[in-house]
CSV table of C-alpha atoms in Angstrom, one decimal:
chain,number,residue,atom,x,y,z
G,274,MET,CA,-7.1,-27.3,63.1
G,275,ILE,CA,-9.4,-27.8,60.0
G,276,GLY,CA,-7.7,-24.7,58.4
G,277,LYS,CA,-4.3,-26.1,59.1
G,278,ILE,CA,-5.2,-29.5,57.7
G,279,CYS,CA,-6.6,-27.8,54.4
G,280,VAL,CA,-3.4,-25.8,54.0
G,281,SER,CA,-1.3,-28.8,54.5
G,282,LEU,CA,-3.4,-30.6,51.7
G,283,ILE,CA,-3.0,-27.7,49.4
G,284,TYR,CA,0.7,-27.5,50.0
G,285,LEU,CA,1.1,-31.3,49.4
G,286,LEU,CA,-0.8,-31.0,46.1
G,287,ILE,CA,1.2,-28.1,45.0
G,288,SER,CA,4.5,-30.0,45.9
G,289,GLN,CA,3.2,-33.2,44.1
G,290,LYS,CA,2.5,-31.1,41.0
G,291,ALA,CA,5.8,-29.3,41.1
G,292,ASP,CA,7.8,-32.7,41.6
G,293,LEU,CA,6.1,-34.5,38.8
G,294,VAL,CA,6.7,-31.4,36.3
G,295,SER,CA,10.3,-31.1,37.5
G,296,ASP,CA,11.1,-34.7,37.0
G,297,LEU,CA,9.6,-34.8,33.5
G,298,GLN,CA,11.6,-31.6,32.7
G,299,ASN,CA,14.7,-33.0,33.9
G,300,ARG,CA,14.1,-36.2,32.1
G,301,TYR,CA,13.8,-34.5,28.7
G,302,ASP,CA,16.7,-32.1,29.5
G,303,ARG,CA,18.9,-35.2,29.6
G,304,ILE,CA,18.0,-36.7,26.5
G,305,LYS,CA,20.3,-36.5,23.5
G,306,ASP,CA,17.8,-37.7,20.9
G,307,PHE,CA,14.8,-39.9,20.6
G,308,LYS,CA,12.6,-41.5,17.8
G,309,ALA,CA,9.2,-43.0,18.0
G,310,GLU,CA,6.1,-44.0,16.1
G,311,PHE,CA,2.9,-41.6,16.4
G,312,ILE,CA,-0.8,-41.7,15.6
G,313,GLN,CA,-2.4,-38.0,15.3
G,314,SER,CA,-6.1,-37.9,15.4
G,315,TYR,CA,-7.9,-34.3,14.9
G,316,TYR,CA,-11.2,-34.0,16.6
G,317,SER,CA,-14.0,-31.4,16.0
G,318,ALA,CA,-15.6,-29.6,19.1
G,319,ASN,CA,-18.4,-32.0,19.1
G,320,GLY,CA,-16.0,-35.0,19.2
G,321,THR,CA,-16.2,-36.0,15.5
G,322,LEU,CA,-12.8,-37.5,14.2
G,323,LEU,CA,-12.1,-35.3,11.2
G,324,MET,CA,-8.5,-36.8,10.3
G,325,GLU,CA,-6.2,-39.5,11.5
G,326,SER,CA,-2.5,-39.5,10.5
G,327,LYS,CA,0.3,-41.9,11.1
G,328,GLY,CA,4.2,-41.8,10.9
G,329,LYS,CA,7.4,-41.5,12.8
G,330,LEU,CA,9.3,-38.9,14.5
G,331,TYR,CA,12.9,-38.1,15.2
G,332,TYR,CA,14.4,-35.6,17.7
G,333,LYS,CA,18.0,-34.5,18.4
G,334,LYS,CA,19.1,-32.0,21.2
G,335,SER,CA,19.4,-28.2,20.3
G,336,GLY,CA,16.1,-28.0,18.3
G,337,MET,CA,16.3,-30.5,15.6
G,338,PHE,CA,13.1,-32.5,14.8
G,339,LYS,CA,11.6,-34.4,11.9
G,340,TRP,CA,8.1,-35.8,11.5
G,341,GLU,CA,7.5,-38.2,8.5
G,342,TYR,CA,3.9,-38.6,7.9
G,343,GLU,CA,3.2,-41.7,6.1
G,344,THR,CA,-0.7,-41.8,6.0
G,345,PRO,CA,-3.1,-40.6,4.8
G,346,LYS,CA,-0.7,-38.4,2.6
G,347,ALA,CA,3.1,-38.5,2.6
G,348,LYS,CA,4.6,-35.4,4.2
G,349,GLU,CA,7.6,-34.1,6.2
G,350,PHE,CA,7.9,-31.5,9.1
G,351,VAL,CA,11.7,-30.7,9.6
G,352,ILE,CA,12.9,-28.2,12.2
G,353,LYS,CA,16.4,-27.3,12.5
G,354,GLY,CA,17.4,-24.0,14.2
G,355,ASN,CA,14.9,-21.2,13.6
G,356,LYS,CA,13.7,-22.8,10.4
G,357,LEU,CA,10.8,-25.1,9.8
G,358,PHE,CA,10.1,-26.8,6.6
G,359,VAL,CA,7.0,-28.7,5.6
G,360,TYR,CA,7.0,-30.7,2.6
G,361,LEU,CA,3.7,-31.9,1.1
G,362,LYS,CA,5.1,-34.6,-1.1
G,363,ASP,CA,1.9,-35.5,-3.0
G,364,ASP,CA,1.1,-31.8,-3.5
G,365,GLY,CA,4.5,-30.8,-4.7
G,366,ILE,CA,4.7,-27.9,-2.2
G,367,VAL,CA,7.2,-26.7,0.5
G,368,TYR,CA,6.1,-24.4,3.3
G,369,VAL,CA,8.8,-22.4,5.0
G,370,ASP,CA,8.9,-20.6,8.2
G,371,GLU,CA,12.2,-18.7,8.6
G,372,ASP,CA,11.8,-17.5,12.2
G,373,PHE,CA,9.8,-20.5,13.7
G,374,LYS,CA,10.9,-20.0,17.3
G,375,SER,CA,9.5,-16.5,17.5
G,376,SER,CA,6.2,-17.3,15.7
G,377,GLN,CA,2.8,-18.2,17.5
G,378,LEU,CA,3.1,-21.7,16.1
G,379,LYS,CA,6.2,-22.1,18.5
G,380,LEU,CA,3.9,-23.0,21.4
G,381,VAL,CA,2.0,-25.6,19.5
G,382,MET,CA,5.2,-27.6,18.9
G,383,LEU,CA,7.2,-26.7,22.0
G,384,PHE,CA,7.1,-30.1,23.6
G,385,LEU,CA,6.9,-32.0,20.3
G,386,TYR,CA,10.3,-30.9,19.3
G,387,GLY,CA,11.9,-30.5,22.8
G,388,VAL,CA,12.7,-26.8,23.4
G,389,GLY,CA,11.4,-24.8,26.2
G,390,SER,CA,10.7,-25.0,29.9
G,391,ILE,CA,7.2,-26.3,31.0
G,392,GLU,CA,6.6,-24.0,33.9
G,393,ARG,CA,8.0,-21.1,32.0
G,394,GLU,CA,5.6,-21.4,29.2
G,395,PHE,CA,2.6,-22.9,31.0
G,396,ASN,CA,0.6,-22.8,34.1
G,397,VAL,CA,0.2,-26.3,35.6
G,398,ASP,CA,-3.4,-26.3,36.4
G,399,LYS,CA,-4.0,-29.9,37.6
G,400,VAL,CA,-2.3,-33.3,38.1
G,401,ASP,CA,-4.5,-36.4,38.1
G,402,GLU,CA,-2.5,-39.6,39.0
G,403,GLU,CA,-3.2,-43.2,38.6
G,404,GLU,CA,-1.2,-46.4,39.4
G,405,GLU,CA,0.8,-46.1,36.0
G,406,PHE,CA,-0.1,-42.9,34.5
G,407,ALA,CA,-0.2,-39.2,35.4
G,408,ARG,CA,-2.4,-36.5,33.5
G,409,ILE,CA,-1.0,-33.0,33.5
G,410,LEU,CA,-3.4,-30.1,32.5
G,411,LEU,CA,-1.5,-27.1,31.1
G,412,THR,CA,-2.6,-23.6,30.0
G,413,PRO,CA,-0.4,-21.2,28.2
G,414,ARG,CA,0.9,-18.2,30.1
G,415,GLU,CA,0.6,-16.1,26.9
G,416,ALA,CA,-2.6,-16.1,25.0
G,417,THR,CA,-2.6,-17.9,21.7
G,418,THR,CA,-5.4,-19.0,19.2
G,419,GLN,CA,-3.8,-22.5,18.7
G,420,ILE,CA,-3.7,-23.5,22.5
G,421,ALA,CA,-6.4,-23.0,25.1
G,422,GLN,CA,-5.4,-26.1,27.0
G,423,MET,CA,-2.6,-29.0,26.6
G,424,ILE,CA,-2.9,-32.2,28.4
G,425,MET,CA,0.1,-34.4,28.8
G,426,HIS,CA,-0.3,-38.3,29.6
G,427,ILE,CA,2.7,-39.6,31.1
G,428,ARG,CA,3.9,-43.0,32.2
G,429,LYS,CA,5.0,-42.5,35.6
G,430,ASN,CA,7.9,-45.0,35.9
G,431,GLU,CA,9.7,-44.1,32.8
G,432,LYS,CA,8.6,-40.3,32.7
G,433,ASN,CA,7.5,-40.9,29.0
G,434,VAL,CA,5.0,-38.6,27.3
G,435,GLU,CA,2.9,-41.3,25.6
G,436,LYS,CA,-0.3,-39.1,24.7
G,437,LEU,CA,-0.4,-35.3,24.2
G,438,GLU,CA,-3.9,-33.5,23.6
G,439,ILE,CA,-3.9,-30.0,22.3
G,440,ILE,CA,-7.3,-27.9,22.5
G,441,ASP,CA,-7.6,-24.8,20.8
G,442,ASN,CA,-9.9,-21.8,21.5
G,443,LEU,CA,-12.9,-23.3,19.6
G,444,ASN,CA,-12.6,-26.6,21.5
G,445,ASN,CA,-11.2,-28.7,18.6
G,446,ARG,CA,-8.8,-31.4,19.8
G,447,ASN,CA,-5.4,-32.4,18.2
G,448,VAL,CA,-4.3,-35.8,20.1
G,449,PHE,CA,-0.8,-37.4,19.5
G,450,ARG,CA,-0.2,-40.9,20.7
G,451,PHE,CA,3.3,-42.2,20.7
G,452,LYS,CA,4.8,-45.7,20.9
G,453,ASN,CA,7.9,-47.7,20.5
G,454,ILE,CA,9.8,-44.6,22.0
G,455,THR,CA,13.6,-45.3,22.1
G,456,PHE,CA,16.2,-42.7,23.5
G,457,ASP,CA,19.9,-41.8,22.8
G,458,THR,CA,20.0,-43.7,19.3
G,459,GLY,CA,22.9,-41.6,17.9
G,460,LEU,CA,21.0,-39.7,15.3
G,461,LYS,CA,23.4,-37.6,13.2
G,462,GLU,CA,22.8,-33.8,12.8
G,463,SER,CA,23.0,-34.3,9.0
G,464,PHE,CA,19.8,-36.5,9.2
G,465,PHE,CA,17.8,-33.2,9.8
G,466,ASN,CA,19.3,-31.2,6.8
G,467,PHE,CA,16.5,-30.4,4.4
G,468,ARG,CA,17.0,-29.5,0.7
G,469,ILE,CA,14.0,-28.1,-1.2
G,470,PRO,CA,13.4,-30.3,-4.2
G,471,GLU,CA,13.7,-29.0,-7.7
G,472,GLY,CA,10.3,-27.9,-9.3
G,473,VAL,CA,8.2,-27.7,-6.2
G,474,GLU,CA,6.2,-24.6,-5.1
G,475,VAL,CA,7.7,-22.7,-2.1
G,476,SER,CA,5.2,-20.6,0.0
G,477,PRO,CA,5.2,-19.2,3.6
G,478,ILE,CA,3.6,-21.5,6.2
G,479,PRO,CA,-0.4,-21.1,6.6
G,480,LYS,CA,-1.3,-20.7,10.2
G,481,ASP,CA,-3.9,-23.6,10.2
G,482,LEU,CA,-1.3,-26.2,8.9
G,483,PHE,CA,-1.1,-28.0,12.2
G,484,LYS,CA,-4.8,-29.2,12.2
């Protein structure tokens, strides 16, 4: 009897995890575009806050994404198709990744620009649920130096990811908090076009740029 109860509890927990992840995936699969404000906090392994950034982000279905950092330095991340452009305005540099989707950095940005399947790319290790929020612990199915774990904090009623934690193999933590999220706002594809400004330095993207 005890064995049957344990099996039933395990099955229930697995079902709950699958339902929550499936609901979240379905929610984002239906979205045409969204925009939000964000705060990004980067912590060392001992918990020291090393950097905090603020700005706005924009997403349009089919892999178009723009991050506009406002503080502490002005910079832009623009993703369209297979290309990633990072424009550091104060430094006069544009970093370019011509094959972003096949690079290791893809996994770091996967759910920040809305491409991919949670269950295909990650193992769902744990789900903690409270009254308003759920917390999903994910580990990548393929080894990567940028991600050891990813933790998604979801507002359950709306299925919105309001906080995302990315923990690397050295236990450093990149935390994104999202607010004022609006969906299906009618963003145009041309909004995500990026032209390299005249006179700036152009260079391949460094692997530690997302810290």
